[in-house]
Coordinates of N, CA, C and O in Angstrom, one line a residue:
M17 N 52.1 157.1 57.3 CA 53.2 157.0 58.0 C 52.2 156.3 59.5 O 51.4 156.4 59.9
S18 N 53.3 155.3 59.9 CA 53.2 154.4 60.9 C 53.5 155.0 62.0 O 55.0 156.0 62.3
L19 N 52.8 155.4 63.7 CA 53.6 155.7 64.2 C 53.8 154.7 65.3 O 53.1 153.8 65.8
A20 N 55.1 154.7 65.0 CA 56.2 153.3 65.8 C 56.1 153.9 67.5 O 56.3 155.1 67.7
P21 N 55.7 153.1 68.4 CA 56.2 153.2 69.5 C 57.1 153.7 70.1 O 58.3 153.2 69.4
A22 N 57.6 154.9 70.6 CA 58.8 155.2 71.3 C 58.8 154.6 72.6 O 60.2 155.2 73.0
C23 N 58.4 154.4 73.4 CA 58.3 153.7 74.8 C 57.9 152.2 75.2 O 56.9 151.9 74.2
P24 N 58.4 151.3 75.7 CA 58.1 150.6 76.4 C 56.2 150.4 76.7 O 55.9 149.6 76.1
H25 N 56.1 151.2 77.0 CA 54.8 151.6 77.6 C 53.4 151.4 76.0 O 52.4 150.6 76.2
C26 N 54.3 152.3 75.0 CA 53.7 152.5 74.2 C 53.4 151.1 73.2 O 52.2 150.4 72.6
A27 N 54.2 150.7 73.7 CA 54.5 148.9 72.8 C 54.0 147.8 73.4 O 53.3 147.3 72.8
A28 N 53.6 148.0 74.7 CA 52.8 147.3 75.5 C 51.3 147.6 75.3 O 50.8 146.1 75.0
I29 N 51.1 148.8 74.6 CA 49.5 148.7 74.3 C 49.0 148.7 73.0 O 47.8 148.9 72.5
G30 N 50.5 148.5 72.2 CA 50.0 148.4 70.6 C 50.5 149.8 70.2 O 50.3 150.9 70.4
S31 N 51.0 149.4 68.8 CA 51.3 151.0 68.0 C 49.9 151.5 67.4 O 50.1 152.8 67.1
S32 N 48.9 151.1 67.4 CA 47.7 151.8 67.1 C 47.5 153.0 67.7 O 46.1 153.7 67.4
R33 N 47.7 153.2 69.2 CA 47.2 154.1 70.0 C 48.5 155.1 70.3 O 49.8 154.8 70.3
V34 N 47.9 156.4 70.3 CA 48.9 157.1 70.7 C 49.1 157.7 71.7 O 48.1 157.6 72.8
P35 N 50.2 158.0 72.7 CA 50.4 158.0 74.1 C 49.3 159.1 74.8 O 49.4 160.4 73.8
S36 N 48.5 159.1 76.1 CA 47.6 159.6 76.3 C 49.0 161.3 76.8 O 49.9 160.8 77.0
R37 N 48.3 162.4 76.8 CA 48.4 163.5 77.3 C 49.3 163.4 78.8 O 50.1 163.5 78.9
R38 N 48.4 162.5 79.8 CA 49.0 162.5 80.9 C 50.4 161.6 80.9 O 51.1 162.0 81.6
F39 N 50.4 160.5 80.2 CA 51.5 159.8 80.0 C 52.8 160.4 79.5 O 53.9 160.3 80.2
V40 N 52.2 161.5 78.9 CA 53.6 162.4 78.0 C 54.1 163.5 79.4 O 55.4 163.7 79.5
I41 N 53.0 163.8 80.2 CA 53.7 165.1 81.4 C 53.8 164.2 82.3 O 55.0 164.1 82.9
T42 N 53.2 162.8 82.5 CA 53.8 162.1 83.9 C 55.5 161.5 83.1 O 56.3 161.7 84.3
G43 N 55.9 161.3 82.0 CA 56.9 160.9 81.9 C 58.1 162.1 81.9 O 59.2 161.9 82.1
L44 N 57.4 163.6 81.4 CA 58.7 164.3 82.0 C 58.4 165.0 82.7 O 59.7 165.3 83.2
T45 N 57.4 164.7 83.8 CA 57.9 165.0 85.8 C 58.8 163.8 86.2 O 59.9 164.6 86.6
A46 N 58.5 162.9 85.5 CA 59.3 161.9 86.0 C 60.7 161.8 85.7 O 61.9 161.7 86.5
A47 N 61.1 162.6 84.9 CA 62.6 162.7 84.0 C 63.2 164.5 84.8 O 64.4 164.5 84.4
A48 N 62.4 165.1 85.5 CA 62.8 166.2 86.4 C 63.1 167.0 85.2 O 63.8 167.4 85.4
V49 N 62.4 167.4 84.0 CA 63.0 168.3 83.1 C 62.5 169.5 83.8 O 63.4 170.9 83.8
L50 N 61.5 169.4 84.6 CA 61.2 170.7 85.6 C 60.9 170.6 86.8 O 60.4 169.8 87.2
P51 N 61.4 171.4 88.0 CA 60.9 170.9 89.2 C 59.5 171.3 89.3 O 58.9 172.1 88.6
V52 N 58.8 170.8 90.4 CA 57.3 170.5 90.5 C 56.8 171.8 90.3 O 55.8 172.3 89.8
A53 N 57.6 173.0 91.2 CA 56.8 174.1 91.5 C 56.7 175.1 90.0 O 55.8 175.6 89.8
E54 N 57.8 174.7 89.1 CA 57.6 175.3 88.0 C 56.4 174.3 87.1 O 56.3 175.2 85.9
A55 N 56.4 173.4 87.0 CA 55.8 172.6 86.3 C 54.3 172.7 86.7 O 53.0 173.0 85.4
L56 N 53.7 173.4 88.2 CA 52.8 174.0 88.6 C 52.2 175.2 88.0 O 51.3 175.8 88.0
A57 N 52.9 175.8 88.0 CA 52.9 177.3 87.3 C 52.7 177.0 85.5 O 51.9 178.2 85.2
A58 N 52.7 176.1 85.3 CA 52.1 176.0 83.9 C 50.5 175.6 83.8 O 50.0 175.9 82.6
A59 N 50.0 175.4 84.8 CA 48.9 175.5 84.9 C 48.3 176.3 85.3 O 47.9 176.6 86.5
P60 N 47.6 177.4 84.5 CA 47.8 179.1 85.0 C 46.1 179.0 85.9 O 45.2 178.0 85.6
A61 N 46.1 179.7 86.7 CA 45.0 180.3 87.7 C 44.0 180.6 86.8 O 44.0 181.7 86.1
A62 N 42.7 180.6 87.1 CA 41.4 181.2 86.2 C 41.0 181.9 87.1 O 41.6 182.5 88.5
A63 N 40.3 182.9 86.6 CA 39.9 184.5 87.1 C 39.2 184.0 88.7 O 39.4 184.9 89.2
E64 N 38.6 183.3 88.5 CA 37.5 182.7 90.3 C 38.5 182.2 91.2 O 37.9 182.7 92.1
D65 N 39.9 182.1 90.7 CA 40.5 181.0 91.7 C 40.4 182.0 93.1 O 40.8 181.3 94.1
E66 N 41.2 183.1 92.7 CA 41.1 184.0 93.9 C 40.3 184.1 94.9 O 40.2 183.9 96.1
R67 N 39.2 184.2 94.3 CA 38.0 184.4 95.2 C 37.7 183.0 96.2 O 37.1 183.3 97.0
F68 N 37.8 181.9 95.3 CA 37.4 180.7 96.1 C 38.6 180.6 96.9 O 38.4 180.0 98.1
M69 N 39.6 180.7 96.8 CA 40.5 180.7 97.7 C 40.5 181.6 98.9 O 40.8 181.4 99.8
R70 N 40.3 182.6 98.4 CA 39.6 183.5 99.6 C 38.9 182.8 101.0 O 38.7 182.7 102.0
I71 N 37.7 182.2 99.9 CA 37.1 181.5 101.3 C 37.7 180.1 101.6 O 37.3 180.2 102.9
A72 N 38.3 179.8 101.1 CA 39.2 178.5 101.4 C 39.7 179.1 102.8 O 40.4 178.2 103.8
L73 N 40.6 180.2 102.6 CA 41.8 180.5 104.0 C 40.6 181.1 104.8 O 41.3 180.4 106.1
A74 N 39.8 181.7 104.9 CA 38.7 181.8 105.7 C 38.1 180.8 106.8 O 38.4 180.7 108.1
E75 N 37.9 179.9 105.6 CA 37.5 178.5 106.3 C 39.2 178.2 107.4 O 38.8 177.8 108.2
A76 N 40.1 178.3 106.4 CA 41.2 177.6 107.2 C 41.4 178.3 109.1 O 42.0 177.5 109.6
S77 N 41.2 179.5 108.6 CA 41.6 180.6 109.8 C 40.2 180.0 110.9 O 40.4 180.5 112.3
R78 N 39.3 179.3 110.7 CA 38.3 178.9 111.8 C 38.8 176.9 112.4 O 37.9 176.8 113.3
G79 N 40.0 176.6 111.5 CA 40.3 175.3 111.9 C 41.4 175.5 113.3 O 41.6 176.0 113.7
D80 N 41.3 173.8 113.7 CA 42.5 174.1 114.8 C 44.0 173.8 114.3 O 44.7 173.6 114.7
F81 N 44.2 174.0 113.1 CA 45.4 173.8 112.0 C 44.8 174.6 110.8 O 43.6 174.2 110.3
P82 N 45.6 175.3 110.1 CA 44.8 176.3 109.4 C 45.0 175.5 107.7 O 45.6 176.1 106.6
F83 N 44.2 174.6 107.6 CA 43.8 174.1 106.7 C 42.3 174.2 106.3 O 41.7 173.8 106.8
G84 N 41.9 174.8 105.5 CA 40.7 175.4 104.9 C 40.7 174.5 103.5 O 41.2 175.1 102.3
T85 N 39.5 174.0 103.0 CA 39.6 174.0 101.8 C 37.2 174.3 101.7 O 36.6 174.2 101.9
V86 N 37.5 174.6 100.0 CA 36.1 174.8 99.4 C 35.9 173.9 98.2 O 36.9 173.5 97.4
I87 N 34.7 173.2 98.2 CA 34.8 172.8 96.8 C 33.3 173.5 96.0 O 32.6 174.0 96.2
V88 N 33.7 173.6 94.4 CA 33.1 174.3 93.8 C 32.7 173.4 92.5 O 33.7 172.6 91.5
R89 N 31.3 173.5 92.3 CA 31.0 172.8 90.9 C 30.0 173.9 90.3 O 29.4 174.5 90.6
G90 N 30.4 174.1 88.8 CA 29.9 174.9 87.8 C 29.6 176.3 88.4 O 28.7 176.9 88.4
G91 N 30.9 176.6 89.0 CA 30.8 178.1 89.7 C 30.5 178.1 90.8 O 30.4 179.8 91.4
R92 N 29.7 177.0 91.7 CA 29.0 177.5 92.9 C 29.7 176.7 93.6 O 29.8 175.3 93.7
M93 N 30.1 177.1 95.2 CA 30.6 176.4 96.2 C 29.4 175.8 96.6 O 28.3 176.1 96.9
I94 N 29.6 174.1 96.7 CA 28.8 173.2 97.0 C 29.0 172.6 98.9 O 28.4 172.0 99.2
A95 N 30.7 172.6 99.1 CA 30.9 172.2 100.2 C 31.7 173.0 100.7 O 32.9 173.6 99.8
R96 N 32.3 173.0 102.0 CA 33.5 173.7 102.6 C 33.9 172.5 104.0 O 32.8 172.3 104.6
G97 N 35.3 173.0 104.2 CA 35.7 172.7 105.9 C 36.9 172.9 106.0 O 37.2 173.5 105.4
H98 N 37.2 172.7 107.2 CA 38.4 173.4 108.1 C 38.7 172.2 108.8 O 38.1 171.3 109.2
N99 N 39.9 172.3 109.3 CA 40.9 171.2 109.9 C 39.9 170.9 111.1 O 39.8 172.1 111.8
L100 N 39.7 169.9 111.5 CA 38.8 169.3 113.0 C 39.9 168.5 113.9 O 39.3 167.6 114.6
G101 N 41.0 168.1 113.3 CA 41.5 167.0 114.0 C 41.4 166.7 115.5 O 41.7 166.1 116.3
R102 N 42.1 168.3 116.0 CA 42.4 168.1 117.3 C 40.9 168.3 117.8 O 40.7 167.6 118.9
T103 N 40.0 168.8 117.4 CA 38.3 169.0 117.9 C 38.1 167.9 118.2 O 37.4 167.4 119.1
N104 N 38.0 166.9 117.0 CA 37.3 166.1 117.2 C 38.3 164.4 117.1 O 37.7 163.6 117.2
D105 N 39.6 165.0 117.8 CA 40.3 163.3 118.0 C 40.2 162.7 116.8 O 40.0 161.3 117.2
D106 N 40.6 163.0 115.7 CA 40.6 162.5 114.4 C 41.3 162.6 113.6 O 41.2 163.8 112.8
P107 N 42.6 161.8 113.5 CA 43.5 162.1 112.9 C 43.9 162.2 111.4 O 44.3 163.0 110.4
T108 N 42.7 161.9 110.9 CA 42.1 162.0 109.1 C 41.2 163.5 109.1 O 40.6 163.4 108.0
A109 N 40.9 163.8 109.9 CA 39.8 165.1 109.9 C 40.4 166.5 109.4 O 40.4 167.6 109.7
H110 N 41.1 165.9 108.4 CA 42.2 167.5 107.6 C 41.0 168.4 106.8 O 39.9 167.6 106.8
G111 N 41.1 169.5 106.7 CA 40.4 170.2 106.1 C 39.5 169.9 104.8 O 38.4 169.7 104.4
E112 N 40.4 169.3 103.6 CA 40.2 168.2 102.6 C 39.0 167.2 102.8 O 38.2 167.2 102.5
M113 N 39.4 166.4 103.8 CA 38.4 165.1 104.0 C 37.3 165.6 104.8 O 36.1 164.9 104.1
V114 N 37.3 166.7 105.9 CA 36.1 167.3 105.9 C 35.1 167.7 105.0 O 33.7 167.6 104.9
A115 N 35.4 168.7 104.6 CA 34.7 169.0 102.9 C 34.2 167.4 101.8 O 32.7 168.0 101.6
I116 N 35.0 166.8 101.9 CA 34.7 166.0 101.0 C 33.4 165.1 102.0 O 32.5 164.7 100.9
R117 N 33.5 164.9 103.3 CA 32.7 164.0 104.0 C 31.4 164.8 103.6 O 30.2 164.5 103.6
R118 N 31.4 166.2 104.2 CA 30.4 166.8 103.7 C 29.6 167.4 103.0 O 28.2 167.1 102.5
C119 N 30.4 167.3 101.4 CA 30.0 167.2 100.3 C 29.0 165.5 100.1 O 27.9 165.3 99.5
L120 N 29.6 164.4 100.2 CA 29.3 163.3 100.1 C 28.0 163.1 101.1 O 26.9 163.0 100.3
A121 N 27.8 163.3 101.8 CA 26.2 163.7 102.9 C 25.3 164.4 102.3 O 24.2 164.0 102.2
K122 N 25.7 165.4 102.1 CA 24.5 166.6 101.1 C 24.2 166.2 99.7 O 23.4 166.2 99.0
H123 N 25.4 165.8 98.8 CA 25.0 165.9 97.7 C 25.7 164.6 96.6 O 25.4 164.0 95.7
G124 N 26.4 163.6 97.7 CA 26.6 162.0 96.8 C 27.4 162.0 96.0 O 28.5 163.4 95.8
S125 N 28.5 161.4 95.5 CA 29.5 161.2 95.2 C 29.7 162.0 93.9 O 30.6 162.3 93.0
S126 N 28.5 162.1 93.2 CA 28.8 162.2 91.6 C 28.8 163.6 91.4 O 29.4 164.3 90.3
A127 N 28.5 164.5 92.6 CA 28.7 165.7 92.6 C 30.5 166.1 93.0 O 30.5 166.7 92.3
L128 N 31.1 165.3 93.5 CA 32.6 165.3 93.5 C 33.5 165.3 92.1 O 34.6 165.7 91.7
K129 N 32.8 164.3 91.1 CA 33.3 163.8 89.9 C 33.4 165.4 89.0 O 32.2 166.1 88.5
G130 N 34.8 165.8 89.0 CA 34.7 166.9 87.6 C 35.3 168.1 88.7 O 35.0 169.3 88.0
A131 N 34.4 167.9 89.5 CA 35.0 169.4 90.7 C 35.7 169.9 90.8 O 36.9 169.1 90.4
T132 N 36.2 171.3 91.2 CA 37.4 171.5 91.8 C 37.3 171.7 93.2 O 36.4 172.3 93.9
L133 N 38.5 171.4 93.9 CA 38.9 171.6 94.9 C 40.1 172.9 95.6 O 40.8 172.6 94.7
Y134 N 39.4 173.5 96.5 CA 40.4 174.9 96.6 C 40.6 174.7 97.9 O 40.1 174.1 98.8
T135 N 42.3 174.6 98.5 CA 42.6 174.4 99.6 C 44.3 175.0 99.6 O 44.6 175.7 99.1
S136 N 43.9 175.7 101.1 CA 45.0 176.7 101.9 C 46.4 176.2 101.4 O 47.5 176.7 101.8
G137 N 46.3 174.7 101.6 CA 47.4 174.0 101.7 C 47.6 173.0 101.0 O 46.5 172.0 100.8
E138 N 48.9 172.6 100.4 CA 48.8 171.2 99.3 C 48.1 170.1 99.7 O 48.7 170.0 101.0
P139 N 47.5 169.6 99.4 CA 47.2 168.1 100.3 C 48.3 166.9 100.1 O 49.2 167.1 99.6
C140 N 48.5 166.6 102.0 CA 48.9 165.2 102.4 C 48.8 164.3 101.3 O 48.1 164.2 100.7
A141 N 49.2 163.3 101.3 CA 49.1 161.9 100.7 C 47.9 161.4 100.8 O 47.1 160.8 100.0
M142 N 47.4 161.5 102.3 CA 46.0 161.0 102.2 C 44.9 161.5 101.6 O 43.9 161.3 100.8
C143 N 45.3 162.9 101.4 CA 43.9 163.9 101.2 C 44.1 163.5 100.0 O 42.9 163.5 98.8
M144 N 45.4 163.7 99.3 CA 45.4 163.4 97.8 C 44.9 162.7 97.2 O 44.2 162.8 96.1
G145 N 45.2 161.1 97.9 CA 44.4 160.0 97.4 C 42.7 160.2 97.3 O 42.4 160.0 96.4
A146 N 42.3 160.8 98.1 CA 41.2 160.8 98.1 C 40.6 161.9 97.1 O 39.5 161.2 96.8
I147 N 41.3 162.5 97.0 CA 40.8 163.6 96.1 C 41.0 163.0 94.9 O 40.3 163.0 94.2
L148 N 41.6 162.0 94.5 CA 42.1 161.3 93.4 C 41.2 160.3 93.1 O 40.3 160.0 92.1
W149 N 40.6 159.7 94.4 CA 39.7 158.4 94.3 C 38.1 159.2 93.9 O 37.3 158.3 93.3
C150 N 38.0 160.4 94.4 CA 36.8 161.0 94.1 C 36.6 161.6 92.7 O 35.7 162.0 92.7
R151 N 37.6 161.7 91.9 CA 37.4 162.0 90.6 C 37.6 163.2 90.6 O 36.5 164.2 89.5
F152 N 38.2 164.4 91.3 CA 38.2 165.7 91.4 C 39.0 165.8 89.5 O 39.6 165.2 89.5
G153 N 38.3 167.1 89.0 CA 38.6 167.0 87.7 C 39.7 168.4 88.0 O 40.8 168.9 87.2
R154 N 39.6 169.1 89.0 CA 41.0 170.3 89.4 C 41.0 170.3 90.9 O 40.3 170.4 91.7
L155 N 42.5 170.9 91.2 CA 42.9 170.9 92.5 C 43.4 172.4 92.6 O 44.5 172.7 91.5
V156 N 43.5 172.8 93.4 CA 44.0 174.4 93.3 C 44.5 174.7 94.8 O 43.8 174.5 96.0
F157 N 45.8 175.0 95.0 CA 45.9 175.1 96.4 C 47.1 176.5 96.5 O 47.4 177.0 95.3
A158 N 46.9 176.8 97.8 CA 47.7 177.8 97.9 C 49.3 177.6 98.4 O 49.8 177.8 97.4
A159 N 49.4 177.5 99.6 CA 50.7 176.7 99.9 C 51.6 175.5 99.3 O 50.9 174.5 100.0
S160 N 52.5 175.5 98.7 CA 53.2 174.0 98.8 C 53.4 173.7 99.5 O 54.0 174.2 100.9
V161 N 53.8 172.1 99.7 CA 54.6 171.0 100.3 C 55.5 171.8 100.9 O 56.0 171.9 102.5
E162 N 57.0 172.0 99.9 CA 58.0 172.9 100.1 C 57.7 174.3 101.4 O 58.5 174.1 102.1
Q163 N 57.0 175.2 100.4 CA 56.4 176.0 102.0 C 56.3 175.7 103.1 O 56.7 176.2 104.2
L164 N 55.5 174.5 103.3 CA 54.5 174.5 104.2 C 55.6 173.7 105.4 O 55.8 173.9 106.3
A165 N 56.4 173.2 104.4 CA 57.8 172.2 105.7 C 58.6 173.2 106.3 O 59.5 172.8 107.4
T166 N 58.3 174.8 106.1 CA 58.9 175.8 106.4 C 58.6 175.9 107.9 O 59.1 176.5 108.7
K167 N 57.2 175.4 108.0 CA 56.5 176.0 109.0 C 56.0 174.7 110.3 O 55.8 174.9 111.5
I168 N 55.6 173.5 109.1 CA 55.0 172.6 110.1 C 55.9 171.2 109.7 O 56.1 171.2 108.5
G169 N 55.5 170.1 110.5 CA 56.2 169.1 109.9 C 54.8 168.4 108.7 O 54.1 168.8 108.7
Q170 N 55.4 167.9 107.3 CA 54.9 167.7 106.2 C 55.5 166.3 105.8 O 56.4 166.2 105.5
I171 N 55.0 165.9 105.2 CA 55.2 164.4 104.3 C 55.2 164.9 103.1 O 54.5 165.9 102.4
M172 N 56.9 164.9 102.7 CA 57.0 165.8 101.6 C 57.2 165.0 100.2 O 58.0 164.5 99.8
V173 N 55.4 164.8 99.7 CA 55.4 164.3 98.5 C 54.3 165.5 97.4 O 53.4 165.5 98.7
S174 N 54.9 165.7 96.9 CA 53.6 167.1 95.9 C 52.7 166.0 95.4 O 52.9 165.0 95.4
S175 N 51.5 166.9 95.3 CA 50.2 166.6 94.9 C 50.8 166.1 93.4 O 50.1 165.1 92.9
A176 N 51.6 166.6 92.8 CA 51.8 166.6 91.2 C 52.4 164.7 91.0 O 52.3 164.4 90.0
D177 N 53.3 164.9 92.2 CA 53.8 163.4 92.0 C 52.8 162.4 92.3 O 53.1 161.4 91.6
I178 N 52.0 162.2 92.9 CA 51.2 161.4 93.4 C 50.3 161.5 92.1 O 49.6 160.3 91.9
A179 N 49.6 162.4 91.8 CA 49.0 162.2 90.6 C 49.6 161.9 89.5 O 49.1 161.0 88.5
A180 N 50.6 162.0 89.1 CA 51.5 161.4 87.9 C 51.8 160.1 88.2 O 52.0 159.0 87.3
K181 N 51.4 159.2 89.2 CA 51.5 157.7 89.5 C 50.1 157.1 89.5 O 49.9 156.1 90.0
T182 N 49.1 158.2 89.3 CA 47.8 157.8 89.0 C 47.0 158.2 87.7 O 46.3 159.1 87.5
D183 N 47.7 157.6 86.4 CA 47.6 157.8 85.4 C 46.1 157.5 84.9 O 45.5 157.8 83.7
F184 N 45.1 156.8 85.5 CA 43.6 156.6 85.4 C 43.1 157.8 85.6 O 41.6 157.7 85.5
V185 N 43.5 158.7 86.5 CA 42.7 160.0 86.9 C 43.2 161.1 86.3 O 44.3 161.5 87.1
P186 N 42.6 161.8 85.4 CA 43.2 162.8 85.4 C 42.7 163.9 86.1 O 41.7 164.2 86.2
I187 N 43.6 165.1 86.1 CA 43.2 166.1 87.2 C 44.4 167.2 86.9 O 45.6 166.9 86.3
S188 N 44.0 168.6 86.7 CA 44.5 169.6 86.6 C 44.8 170.2 88.2 O 44.0 170.3 88.9
I189 N 46.1 170.6 88.4 CA 46.7 170.6 89.3 C 47.0 172.4 89.0 O 47.8 172.5 88.3
T190 N 46.8 173.4 90.0 CA 47.3 174.8 90.0 C 47.6 175.0 91.3 O 46.9 174.9 92.4
G191 N 48.8 175.3 91.8 CA 49.7 176.1 93.3 C 49.6 177.0 93.0 O 50.2 177.9 92.2
G192 N 49.9 177.5 94.3 CA 50.6 179.2 94.5 C 49.7 180.3 94.8 O 49.6 181.4 94.7
V193 N 48.0 179.8 94.5 CA 47.2 180.8 94.9 C 46.8 181.4 96.1 O 47.1 180.9 96.7
L194 N 47.4 182.9 95.9 CA 47.2 183.3 97.4 C 48.1 182.7 98.3 O 48.0 182.7 99.8
A195 N 49.0 182.3 98.1 CA 50.4 181.4 98.9 C 51.0 182.3 99.9 O 50.8 181.4 101.5
D196 N 51.4 183.4 99.7 CA 51.6 184.5 100.7 C 50.6 184.5 101.9 O 50.8 184.5 102.9
D197 N 49.5 184.8 101.7 CA 48.6 184.8 102.4 C 48.2 183.8 103.4 O 48.2 183.6 104.8
A198 N 48.3 182.4 102.6 CA 48.1 180.8 103.4 C 49.3 180.9 104.3 O 49.1 180.2 105.8
M199 N 50.5 181.5 104.0 CA 51.5 181.1 104.7 C 51.7 181.6 106.1 O 51.9 181.5 107.5
K200 N 51.0 183.1 106.0 CA 50.4 183.8 107.4 C 49.7 183.1 108.6 O 50.3 183.4 109.8
L201 N 48.9 182.6 107.9 CA 48.0 181.8 108.9 C 48.7 180.2 109.5 O 48.8 180.5 110.9
F202 N 50.1 180.0 108.6 CA 50.6 179.1 109.6 C 51.7 179.7 110.3 O 52.6 178.7 111.3
A203 N 51.8 180.9 110.7 CA 52.7 181.6 111.3 C 52.0 181.8 112.6 O 53.3 182.4 113.5
K204 N 51.4 181.8 112.6 CA 50.6 181.7 114.1 C 50.6 180.9 114.8 O 50.8 179.8 115.0

């Protein structure tokens, strides 16, 4: 039996290749089969997610804006960061960027590949771009872009939307872990 390409993308790459799982998921997302929040719920939280998210939330409470991040590799925290944008007069010093820079300085870029990044709020477009370029294997966030927009100005692009347009970097995304606790930080 021949696997005939069902879409133009598959035809372009040849009928001998089966579409990747990412391509299928991207197609479903683009077709708006499920709202983004429901699609993210499909990536279940791991048992250790709450433990590391609590550390990210504690880190967030130390920042000049409540974004805190923890980077985990092999079940061990290898870097952390919180928002320092106002403190350092640096609009790129988001919690995710601070943690990534600290990890790079201490461990190099290879430590980020396949690691998990936990963050108190769904990453903005800049941070999500960095997460993808660093080739993290997994992103776990607390409050979603939609939730954050009720409290702060936010670029209204979800992490899933950005990841769907970056099919050369596979990443698993889990959202909503301790979201209510995170939102309390944004209410202050």
